[in-house]
PDB file of C-alpha atoms and ligand atoms in Angstrom:
ATOM      1  CA  MET A   1      -7.044  14.008  -5.210  1.00 67.00           C
ATOM      2  CA  TYR A   2      -4.434  14.398  -2.118  1.00 82.00           C
ATOM      3  CA  ASP A   3      -7.202  13.350   0.543  1.00 93.00           C
ATOM      4  CA  ILE A   4      -6.611   9.413   1.315  1.00 95.00           C
ATOM      5  CA  ASN A   5     -10.425  10.031   2.797  1.00 96.00           C
ATOM      6  CA  GLU A   6     -11.600  10.097  -0.356  1.00 96.00           C
ATOM      7  CA  TRP A   7      -9.922   7.199  -2.398  1.00 98.00           C
ATOM      8  CA  LYS A   8     -11.537   4.243  -3.900  1.00 98.00           C
ATOM      9  CA  HIS A   9      -8.693   2.825  -6.047  1.00 98.00           C
ATOM     10  CA  VAL A  10      -5.702   3.315  -6.493  1.00 98.00           C
ATOM     11  CA  PHE A  11      -2.777   1.718  -8.526  1.00 98.00           C
ATOM     12  CA  LYS A  12       0.722   0.285  -6.871  1.00 98.00           C
ATOM     13  CA  LEU A  13       4.071   0.604  -9.244  1.00 98.00           C
ATOM     14  CA  ASP A  14       6.558  -1.234  -8.993  1.00 98.00           C
ATOM     15  CA  PRO A  15      10.348   1.030  -9.310  1.00 98.00           C
ATOM     16  CA  ASP A  16      12.014  -2.685 -10.170  1.00 97.00           C
ATOM     17  CA  LYS A  17       9.752  -3.277 -12.667  1.00 98.00           C
ATOM     18  CA  VAL A  18       9.780  -1.704 -16.540  1.00 98.00           C
ATOM     19  CA  ILE A  19       6.504  -0.390 -17.783  1.00 98.00           C
ATOM     20  CA  SER A  20       6.665   1.576 -21.096  1.00 98.00           C
ATOM     21  CA  ASP A  21       5.711   5.066 -21.430  1.00 98.00           C
ATOM     22  CA  GLU A  22       2.245   4.475 -23.267  1.00 98.00           C
ATOM     23  CA  ASP A  23       1.375   1.831 -20.383  1.00 98.00           C
ATOM     24  CA  LEU A  24       2.455   4.384 -17.721  1.00 98.00           C
ATOM     25  CA  GLU A  25       0.417   7.154 -19.179  1.00 98.00           C
ATOM     26  CA  LYS A  26      -2.652   4.794 -19.499  1.00 98.00           C
ATOM     27  CA  ILE A  27      -2.399   4.189 -15.534  1.00 98.00           C
ATOM     28  CA  CYS A  28      -2.010   7.669 -14.572  1.00 98.00           C
ATOM     29  CA  GLU A  29      -4.924   8.570 -16.878  1.00 98.00           C
ATOM     30  CA  SER A  30      -6.967   5.852 -16.031  1.00 98.00           C
ATOM     31  CA  GLY A  31      -9.342   7.715 -13.258  1.00 98.00           C
ATOM     32  CA  THR A  32      -7.787   5.954 -10.729  1.00 98.00           C
ATOM     33  CA  ASP A  33      -7.323   8.220  -7.134  1.00 98.00           C
ATOM     34  CA  GLY A  34      -3.645   8.133  -6.758  1.00 98.00           C
ATOM     35  CA  ILE A  35      -0.543   5.895  -7.278  1.00 98.00           C
ATOM     36  CA  ILE A  36       1.482   4.103  -5.007  1.00 98.00           C
ATOM     37  CA  VAL A  37       5.169   3.394  -5.965  1.00 98.00           C
ATOM     38  CA  GLY A  38       6.660   0.505  -3.900  1.00 97.00           C
ATOM     39  CA  GLY A  39       7.547  -3.048  -3.456  1.00 95.00           C
ATOM     40  CA  SER A  40       9.820  -5.244  -1.801  1.00 90.00           C
ATOM     41  CA  ASP A  41      12.610  -6.220  -3.787  1.00 91.00           C
ATOM     42  CA  ASN A  42      15.802  -4.170  -5.120  1.00 94.00           C
ATOM     43  CA  ILE A  43      14.101  -0.874  -4.493  1.00 96.00           C
ATOM     44  CA  THR A  44      16.771   1.679  -4.660  1.00 96.00           C
ATOM     45  CA  GLU A  45      16.945   5.522  -4.724  1.00 96.00           C
ATOM     46  CA  GLU A  46      17.685   5.283  -8.267  1.00 97.00           C
ATOM     47  CA  ASN A  47      14.616   3.152  -9.753  1.00 98.00           C
ATOM     48  CA  VAL A  48      12.503   5.074  -7.147  1.00 98.00           C
ATOM     49  CA  LEU A  49      13.470   8.777  -9.006  1.00 98.00           C
ATOM     50  CA  ASN A  50      13.476   7.339 -12.582  1.00 98.00           C
ATOM     51  CA  LEU A  51       9.660   6.116 -11.813  1.00 98.00           C
ATOM     52  CA  MET A  52       8.753   8.983  -9.752  1.00 98.00           C
ATOM     53  CA  SER A  53       9.874  11.719 -12.292  1.00 98.00           C
ATOM     54  CA  ARG A  54       7.712   9.623 -14.826  1.00 98.00           C
ATOM     55  CA  ILE A  55       4.290   9.484 -13.177  1.00 98.00           C
ATOM     56  CA  ARG A  56       5.508  13.417 -12.313  1.00 97.00           C
ATOM     57  CA  ARG A  57       4.596  14.569 -16.191  1.00 97.00           C
ATOM     58  CA  TYR A  58       0.707  13.745 -15.089  1.00 98.00           C
ATOM     59  CA  LEU A  59      -1.586  14.923 -12.036  1.00 96.00           C
ATOM     60  CA  ILE A  60      -2.055  12.245 -10.359  1.00 97.00           C
ATOM     61  CA  PRO A  61      -0.953  11.512  -6.817  1.00 97.00           C
ATOM     62  CA  CYS A  62       2.101  10.001  -6.088  1.00 98.00           C
ATOM     63  CA  VAL A  63       2.556   8.418  -2.885  1.00 98.00           C
ATOM     64  CA  LEU A  64       6.090   6.562  -1.833  1.00 98.00           C
ATOM     65  CA  GLU A  65       5.106   3.547   0.332  1.00 98.00           C
ATOM     66  CA  VAL A  66       8.376   3.300   2.329  1.00 97.00           C
ATOM     67  CA  SER A  67      10.294  -0.230   2.359  1.00 95.00           C
ATOM     68  CA  THR A  68      13.938   0.925   2.665  1.00 95.00           C
ATOM     69  CA  ALA A  69      15.340   3.815   4.502  1.00 93.00           C
ATOM     70  CA  GLU A  70      18.117   3.944   1.638  1.00 92.00           C
ATOM     71  CA  SER A  71      15.713   4.589  -1.020  1.00 94.00           C
ATOM     72  CA  ILE A  72      13.553   7.544   0.475  1.00 95.00           C
ATOM     73  CA  ILE A  73      13.652  10.493  -1.575  1.00 95.00           C
ATOM     74  CA  PRO A  74      12.093  13.966  -1.578  1.00 95.00           C
ATOM     75  CA  GLY A  75       9.229  15.361  -4.432  1.00 96.00           C
ATOM     76  CA  PHE A  76       6.320  12.563  -3.411  1.00 97.00           C
ATOM     77  CA  ASP A  77       3.111  13.932  -2.613  1.00 97.00           C
ATOM     78  CA  LEU A  78       2.965  11.797   0.671  1.00 97.00           C
ATOM     79  CA  TYR A  79       4.768   8.773   2.384  1.00 97.00           C
ATOM     80  CA  PHE A  80       3.156   6.325   3.409  1.00 98.00           C
ATOM     81  CA  ILE A  81       5.169   4.425   5.848  1.00 98.00           C
ATOM     82  CA  PRO A  82       3.965   0.637   6.719  1.00 98.00           C
ATOM     83  CA  THR A  83       4.521  -1.145  10.151  1.00 98.00           C
ATOM     84  CA  VAL A  84       3.608  -4.918   9.986  1.00 98.00           C
ATOM     85  CA  LEU A  85       1.153  -5.211  13.293  1.00 98.00           C
ATOM     86  CA  ASN A  86       1.793  -9.026  12.698  1.00 98.00           C
ATOM     87  CA  SER A  87       5.488  -9.583  12.406  1.00 98.00           C
ATOM     88  CA  ARG A  88       7.178 -11.549  14.775  1.00 98.00           C
ATOM     89  CA  SER A  89      10.135  -8.944  14.802  1.00 98.00           C
ATOM     90  CA  THR A  90       9.821  -5.402  15.972  1.00 98.00           C
ATOM     91  CA  LYS A  91      12.225  -4.765  13.340  1.00 98.00           C
ATOM     92  CA  TRP A  92       9.262  -4.600  11.020  1.00 98.00           C
ATOM     93  CA  MET A  93       6.622  -2.355  13.561  1.00 98.00           C
ATOM     94  CA  ILE A  94       9.545  -0.037  15.180  1.00 98.00           C
ATOM     95  CA  ASP A  95      12.930  -0.399  15.106  1.00 98.00           C
ATOM     96  CA  LEU A  96      13.417   0.620  11.293  1.00 98.00           C
ATOM     97  CA  HIS A  97      11.154   3.588  11.928  1.00 98.00           C
ATOM     98  CA  HIS A  98      12.903   4.296  15.227  1.00 98.00           C
ATOM     99  CA  GLU A  99      16.163   5.032  13.241  1.00 97.00           C
ATOM    100  CA  ALA A 100      14.996   6.591  10.037  1.00 96.00           C
ATOM    101  CA  VAL A 101      13.686   9.125  12.388  1.00 96.00           C
ATOM    102  CA  LYS A 102      16.486   9.583  14.278  1.00 95.00           C
ATOM    103  CA  GLU A 103      18.376  10.120  10.824  1.00 92.00           C
ATOM    104  CA  TYR A 104      15.418  12.421   9.200  1.00 90.00           C
ATOM    105  CA  GLY A 105      13.634  13.397  12.137  1.00 93.00           C
ATOM    106  CA  GLU A 106      14.790  17.013  12.001  1.00 94.00           C
ATOM    107  CA  ILE A 107      13.825  17.398   8.192  1.00 91.00           C
ATOM    108  CA  MET A 108      10.843  16.025   7.940  1.00 91.00           C
ATOM    109  CA  ASN A 109       7.621  17.235   7.133  1.00 94.00           C
ATOM    110  CA  TRP A 110       5.155  14.977   9.609  1.00 96.00           C
ATOM    111  CA  ASP A 111       1.902  16.301   7.393  1.00 95.00           C
ATOM    112  CA  GLU A 112       3.515  14.159   4.371  1.00 96.00           C
ATOM    113  CA  LEU A 113       3.683  11.317   6.466  1.00 97.00           C
ATOM    114  CA  ILE A 114       0.591   8.015   6.838  1.00 98.00           C
ATOM    115  CA  VAL A 115       1.287   5.223   8.705  1.00 98.00           C
ATOM    116  CA  GLU A 116      -0.441   1.808   7.146  1.00 98.00           C
ATOM    117  CA  GLY A 117      -0.944  -0.834  10.019  1.00 98.00           C
ATOM    118  CA  TYR A 118      -0.252  -3.624   7.741  1.00 98.00           C
ATOM    119  CA  CYS A 119      -1.639  -7.247   8.437  1.00 99.00           C
ATOM    120  CA  ILE A 120       0.216  -9.841   6.295  1.00 98.00           C
ATOM    121  CA  LEU A 121      -2.010 -12.682   4.896  1.00 98.00           C
ATOM    122  CA  ASN A 122      -0.779 -14.522   2.193  1.00 98.00           C
ATOM    123  CA  PRO A 123       2.018 -16.746   3.760  1.00 98.00           C
ATOM    124  CA  ASP A 124       3.641 -17.157   0.221  1.00 97.00           C
ATOM    125  CA  CYS A 125       4.475 -13.750  -0.579  1.00 97.00           C
ATOM    126  CA  LYS A 126       8.307 -11.873  -0.716  1.00 96.00           C
ATOM    127  CA  ALA A 127       6.624  -9.356   1.975  1.00 96.00           C
ATOM    128  CA  ALA A 128       5.476 -11.890   4.759  1.00 98.00           C
ATOM    129  CA  ALA A 129       8.778 -13.934   4.360  1.00 97.00           C
ATOM    130  CA  LEU A 130      10.717 -10.766   4.934  1.00 97.00           C
ATOM    131  CA  THR A 131       8.562  -9.312   8.146  1.00 97.00           C
ATOM    132  CA  ASP A 132       8.356 -12.980   9.002  1.00 98.00           C
ATOM    133  CA  ALA A 133       4.786 -12.251   9.433  1.00 98.00           C
ATOM    134  CA  ASN A 134       2.591 -14.443  11.542  1.00 98.00           C
ATOM    135  CA  THR A 135      -0.096 -15.579   8.702  1.00 98.00           C
ATOM    136  CA  ASN A 136      -1.547 -18.333  10.365  1.00 98.00           C
ATOM    137  CA  LEU A 137      -4.373 -16.115  11.800  1.00 98.00           C
ATOM    138  CA  SER A 138      -7.977 -16.568  12.319  1.00 98.00           C
ATOM    139  CA  LEU A 139     -10.784 -14.024  11.799  1.00 98.00           C
ATOM    140  CA  ASP A 140     -10.771 -12.871  15.417  1.00 98.00           C
ATOM    141  CA  ASP A 141      -7.221 -12.084  15.021  1.00 98.00           C
ATOM    142  CA  VAL A 142      -7.463  -9.871  12.268  1.00 99.00           C
ATOM    143  CA  THR A 143     -10.250  -8.120  13.596  1.00 98.00           C
ATOM    144  CA  ALA A 144      -7.884  -7.810  16.628  1.00 98.00           C
ATOM    145  CA  TYR A 145      -5.105  -6.325  14.674  1.00 99.00           C
ATOM    146  CA  ALA A 146      -7.533  -3.975  13.019  1.00 99.00           C
ATOM    147  CA  ARG A 147      -9.017  -2.694  16.504  1.00 98.00           C
ATOM    148  CA  VAL A 148      -5.389  -2.246  17.928  1.00 98.00           C
ATOM    149  CA  ALA A 149      -4.208  -0.261  14.790  1.00 98.00           C
ATOM    150  CA  GLU A 150      -7.623   2.034  15.157  1.00 98.00           C
ATOM    151  CA  LYS A 151      -8.565   1.804  18.547  1.00 98.00           C
ATOM    152  CA  MET A 152      -5.108   1.888  20.112  1.00 98.00           C
ATOM    153  CA  TYR A 153      -2.851   3.356  17.794  1.00 98.00           C
ATOM    154  CA  GLN A 154      -4.790   5.364  15.531  1.00 98.00           C
ATOM    155  CA  LEU A 155      -3.410   4.407  12.822  1.00 98.00           C
ATOM    156  CA  PRO A 156      -4.995   6.187   9.551  1.00 98.00           C
ATOM    157  CA  ILE A 157      -4.809   2.710   7.491  1.00 98.00           C
ATOM    158  CA  PHE A 158      -5.525  -0.578   8.543  1.00 99.00           C
ATOM    159  CA  TYR A 159      -3.700  -2.468   5.265  1.00 99.00           C
ATOM    160  CA  LEU A 160      -5.091  -6.448   4.730  1.00 98.00           C
ATOM    161  CA  GLU A 161      -1.987  -7.162   2.291  1.00 98.00           C
ATOM    162  CA  TYR A 162      -3.142 -10.754   0.170  1.00 98.00           C
ATOM    163  CA  SER A 163      -0.237  -9.901  -2.203  1.00 97.00           C
ATOM    164  CA  GLY A 164      -0.014 -12.100  -5.253  1.00 95.00           C
ATOM    165  CA  MET A 165      -3.340 -14.228  -4.046  1.00 97.00           C
ATOM    166  CA  LEU A 166      -6.726 -13.084  -3.870  1.00 98.00           C
ATOM    167  CA  GLY A 167      -7.722 -12.765  -0.305  1.00 98.00           C
ATOM    168  CA  ASP A 168     -10.364 -14.008   1.929  1.00 98.00           C
ATOM    169  CA  LEU A 169     -14.052 -11.734   1.280  1.00 98.00           C
ATOM    170  CA  ALA A 170     -15.661 -12.538   4.492  1.00 98.00           C
ATOM    171  CA  VAL A 171     -12.219 -11.411   6.350  1.00 98.00           C
ATOM    172  CA  VAL A 172     -12.329  -7.959   4.419  1.00 98.00           C
ATOM    173  CA  GLU A 173     -16.323  -7.632   5.327  1.00 98.00           C
ATOM    174  CA  GLN A 174     -15.919  -8.569   8.965  1.00 98.00           C
ATOM    175  CA  THR A 175     -12.615  -6.391   9.110  1.00 98.00           C
ATOM    176  CA  LYS A 176     -14.876  -3.399   7.716  1.00 98.00           C
ATOM    177  CA  LYS A 177     -17.273  -3.982  10.563  1.00 98.00           C
ATOM    178  CA  VAL A 178     -14.620  -3.292  13.441  1.00 98.00           C
ATOM    179  CA  LEU A 179     -13.230  -0.185  11.381  1.00 98.00           C
ATOM    180  CA  THR A 180     -15.014   3.129  11.723  1.00 98.00           C
ATOM    181  CA  LYS A 181     -12.372   5.717  11.390  1.00 98.00           C
ATOM    182  CA  THR A 182      -9.009   4.307   9.972  1.00 98.00           C
ATOM    183  CA  LYS A 183      -9.586   3.763   6.183  1.00 98.00           C
ATOM    184  CA  LEU A 184      -9.436  -0.510   5.214  1.00 98.00           C
ATOM    185  CA  PHE A 185      -7.111  -0.873   2.459  1.00 99.00           C
ATOM    186  CA  TYR A 186      -7.240  -3.930   0.462  1.00 99.00           C
ATOM    187  CA  GLY A 187      -4.645  -5.302  -1.611  1.00 98.00           C
ATOM    188  CA  GLY A 188      -3.636  -8.822  -3.183  1.00 98.00           C
ATOM    189  CA  GLY A 189      -4.605 -10.652  -6.731  1.00 98.00           C
ATOM    190  CA  ILE A 190      -7.072  -8.241  -8.059  1.00 98.00           C
ATOM    191  CA  THR A 191      -7.014  -9.604 -11.999  1.00 98.00           C
ATOM    192  CA  SER A 192     -10.619  -8.458 -13.354  1.00 98.00           C
ATOM    193  CA  ALA A 193     -13.259  -5.577 -12.594  1.00 98.00           C
ATOM    194  CA  GLU A 194     -15.710  -8.248 -11.001  1.00 98.00           C
ATOM    195  CA  GLU A 195     -12.915  -9.098  -8.627  1.00 98.00           C
ATOM    196  CA  ALA A 196     -12.477  -5.573  -7.646  1.00 98.00           C
ATOM    197  CA  ASN A 197     -15.916  -4.963  -7.341  1.00 98.00           C
ATOM    198  CA  ARG A 198     -16.303  -7.729  -5.219  1.00 98.00           C
ATOM    199  CA  PHE A 199     -13.714  -6.600  -2.723  1.00 98.00           C
ATOM    200  CA  ALA A 200     -14.717  -2.823  -2.943  1.00 98.00           C
ATOM    201  CA  GLN A 201     -17.784  -3.799  -1.298  1.00 98.00           C
ATOM    202  CA  PHE A 202     -16.130  -3.845   2.110  1.00 98.00           C
ATOM    203  CA  ALA A 203     -12.728  -2.159   1.393  1.00 98.00           C
ATOM    204  CA  ASP A 204     -12.444   1.543   1.447  1.00 98.00           C
ATOM    205  CA  VAL A 205      -9.823   1.609  -0.765  1.00 98.00           C
ATOM    206  CA  VAL A 206      -8.816  -1.249  -3.707  1.00 98.00           C
ATOM    207  CA  VAL A 207      -5.128  -1.329  -4.696  1.00 98.00           C
ATOM    208  CA  VAL A 208      -4.288  -3.266  -7.774  1.00 98.00           C
ATOM    209  CA  GLY A 209      -0.504  -4.208  -8.225  1.00 98.00           C
ATOM    210  CA  ASN A 210       0.814  -7.095 -10.471  1.00 97.00           C
ATOM    211  CA  VAL A 211      -1.899  -7.478 -12.990  1.00 98.00           C
ATOM    212  CA  ILE A 212      -0.350  -3.927 -14.243  1.00 98.00           C
ATOM    213  CA  TYR A 213       2.850  -6.149 -15.735  1.00 98.00           C
ATOM    214  CA  THR A 214       0.637  -8.778 -17.093  1.00 98.00           C
ATOM    215  CA  ASP A 215      -2.572  -7.963 -18.275  1.00 98.00           C
ATOM    216  CA  LEU A 216      -2.742  -4.175 -18.753  1.00 98.00           C
ATOM    217  CA  LYS A 217      -6.152  -3.845 -20.052  1.00 98.00           C
ATOM    218  CA  ALA A 218      -7.734  -5.873 -17.349  1.00 98.00           C
ATOM    219  CA  ALA A 219      -5.915  -3.601 -14.803  1.00 98.00           C
ATOM    220  CA  LEU A 220      -7.486  -0.633 -16.551  1.00 98.00           C
ATOM    221  CA  THR A 221     -11.242  -2.053 -16.320  1.00 98.00           C
ATOM    222  CA  THR A 222     -10.618  -1.965 -12.297  1.00 98.00           C
ATOM    223  CA  VAL A 223     -10.741   1.475 -11.933  1.00 98.00           C
ATOM    224  CA  GLU A 224     -14.366   2.131 -13.478  1.00 98.00           C
ATOM    225  CA  ALA A 225     -15.702  -1.160 -11.635  1.00 97.00           C
ATOM    226  CA  VAL A 226     -15.101   0.563  -7.984  1.00 97.00           C
ATOM    227  CA  LYS A 227     -16.020   3.884  -8.840  1.00 90.00           C
TER     228      LYS A 227
HETATM  229  C1  LIG B 301      14.417  13.140   2.880  1.00 84.08           C
HETATM  230  C2  LIG B 301      13.411  13.198   2.722  1.00 84.08           C
HETATM  231  C3  LIG B 301      12.233  13.044   1.584  1.00 84.08           C
HETATM  232  C4  LIG B 301      12.796  12.794   3.505  1.00 84.08           C
HETATM  233  C5  LIG B 301      11.159  12.336   4.223  1.00 84.08           C
HETATM  234  C6  LIG B 301      10.917  11.580   5.476  1.00 84.08           C
HETATM  235  C7  LIG B 301      10.487  10.526   5.585  1.00 84.08           C
HETATM  236  C8  LIG B 301       9.408   9.822   4.687  1.00 84.08           C
HETATM  237  C9  LIG B 301      11.037   9.683   6.574  1.00 84.08           C
HETATM  238  C10 LIG B 301      10.882   8.040   6.854  1.00 84.08           C
HETATM  239  C11 LIG B 301      10.731   7.960   7.821  1.00 84.08           C
HETATM  240  C12 LIG B 301      10.396   6.787   8.178  1.00 84.08           C
HETATM  241  C13 LIG B 301       9.571   5.892   9.469  1.00 84.08           C
HETATM  242  C14 LIG B 301      10.714   5.327   7.534  1.00 84.08           C
HETATM  243  C15 LIG B 301      10.336   3.922   7.830  1.00 84.08           C
HETATM  244  C16 LIG B 301      12.072   3.406   7.626  1.00 84.08           C
HETATM  245  C17 LIG B 301      11.177   1.529   7.380  1.00 84.08           C
HETATM  246  C18 LIG B 301      12.616   0.869   6.312  1.00 84.08           C
HETATM  247  C19 LIG B 301      10.151   1.107   7.540  1.00 84.08           C
HETATM  248  C20 LIG B 301       9.987  -0.492   7.245  1.00 84.08           C
HETATM  249  C21 LIG B 301       9.069  -0.757   6.372  1.00 84.08           C
HETATM  250  C22 LIG B 301       8.510  -1.951   5.911  1.00 84.08           C
HETATM  251  C23 LIG B 301       7.790  -2.385   7.447  1.00 84.08           C
HETATM  252  C24 LIG B 301       9.015  -2.966   5.078  1.00 84.08           C
HETATM  253  C25 LIG B 301       8.505  -3.992   5.026  1.00 84.08           C
HETATM  254  C26 LIG B 301       8.019  -4.268   3.762  1.00 84.08           C
HETATM  255  C27 LIG B 301       6.312  -4.294   3.242  1.00 84.08           C
HETATM  256  C28 LIG B 301       5.607  -4.103   3.963  1.00 84.08           C
HETATM  257  C29 LIG B 301       6.424  -3.355   2.118  1.00 84.08           C
HETATM  258  C30 LIG B 301       5.481  -3.122   1.871  1.00 84.08           C
HETATM  259  C31 LIG B 301       5.003  -2.828   0.197  1.00 84.08           C
HETATM  260  C32 LIG B 301       4.700  -4.168  -0.410  1.00 84.08           C
HETATM  261  C33 LIG B 301       3.989  -5.281   0.870  1.00 84.08           C
HETATM  262  C34 LIG B 301       4.624  -4.625  -1.563  1.00 84.08           C
HETATM  263  C35 LIG B 301       4.955  -5.876  -2.313  1.00 84.08           C
HETATM  264  O1  LIG B 301       5.836  -5.897  -2.322  1.00 84.08           O
HETATM  265  P1  LIG B 301       6.457  -6.671  -3.608  1.00 84.08           P
HETATM  266  O2  LIG B 301       7.430  -6.814  -4.352  1.00 84.08           O
HETATM  267  O3  LIG B 301       4.966  -6.052  -5.014  1.00 84.08           O
HETATM  268  O4  LIG B 301       5.493  -7.904  -3.778  1.00 84.08           O
HETATM  269  P2  LIG B 301       5.218  -9.491  -4.518  1.00 84.08           P
HETATM  270  O5  LIG B 301       6.012 -10.208  -5.332  1.00 84.08           O
HETATM  271  O6  LIG B 301       4.199 -10.619  -3.412  1.00 84.08           O
HETATM  272  O7  LIG B 301       4.092  -8.693  -5.605  1.00 84.08           O
HETATM  273  O1  LIG B 302       0.084  -6.915  -6.599  1.00 84.08           O
HETATM  274  P1  LIG B 302      -1.260  -7.444  -6.103  1.00 84.08           P
HETATM  275  O2  LIG B 302      -1.293  -8.826  -5.970  1.00 84.08           O
HETATM  276  O3  LIG B 302      -2.194  -6.802  -6.608  1.00 84.08           O
HETATM  277  O4  LIG B 302      -1.037  -6.481  -5.002  1.00 84.08           O
HETATM  278  C1  LIG B 302      -1.298  -5.622  -4.365  1.00 84.08           C
HETATM  279  C2  LIG B 302      -0.610  -4.925  -3.358  1.00 84.08           C
HETATM  280  O5  LIG B 302      -1.394  -4.866  -2.087  1.00 84.08           O
HETATM  281  C3  LIG B 302       0.858  -5.345  -3.306  1.00 84.08           C
HETATM  282  O6  LIG B 302       1.637  -4.612  -2.317  1.00 84.08           O
HETATM  283 MG1  LIG B 303       4.056  -6.980  -6.655  1.00 84.08          MG
END
């Protein structure tokens, strides 16, 4: 399913982490809507290529979530481009994007690119530290970012990122209320079917990452739970 508007559940695989062929097969054949390849540490052309070619044995849509310009390689179905709306630095909102488009602009297939407006809310996650995100936000701040994403920038995705911790369900619920076109992605700390189901009440798409590497069985139960 290559239309992200139809998605409800995706797994995020980290090129810097080890996954066996057997476990990868279970993930790719789980019934999830897509696989996002992405992470924030040690993302290289080599480990991205390796993971992509292994996922390519299956029919599942495979997306690269770009975190460094150096690790962009051809062959993915789509490229998700994060822009961190609550970063204190323009680097993570626009500067790296400007540089990358300067380099790849002539050869890019713009139809493969989907921009994600990130709002990072776990102060202790790597992405928050890397991007110097202001995570000290009220509910009104978060919903204002969501409105900026949809009404002003017309972004296809608004991503509430709690990577590593379970987020605040009320924030997800209220954020969903202010979005009409932009899809709400929720990611962070999901470790069970029950948690996945709870966040899927409000998020359009639930993203499941770290638990794949700590409890694969539990990770697999999250698919059925949201579909
Ligand atoms: C040759 C070819 C195929 C060309 C294709 C053209 C193309 C796709 C061009 C790209 C153009 C473009 C605009 C690129 C953007 C470049 C770039 C570097 C943008 C910055 C992205 C960004 C803001 C990164 C910051 C980090 C971040 C938000 C990453 C998102 C993923 C994330 C939060 C992962 C979680 O990480 P994890 O390691 O799991 O963390 P935990 O420890 O908390 O679990
Ligand atoms: O790894 P977890 O905590 O499941 O978060 C998923 C995803 O939002 C990370 O970018
Ligand atoms: Mg992770």
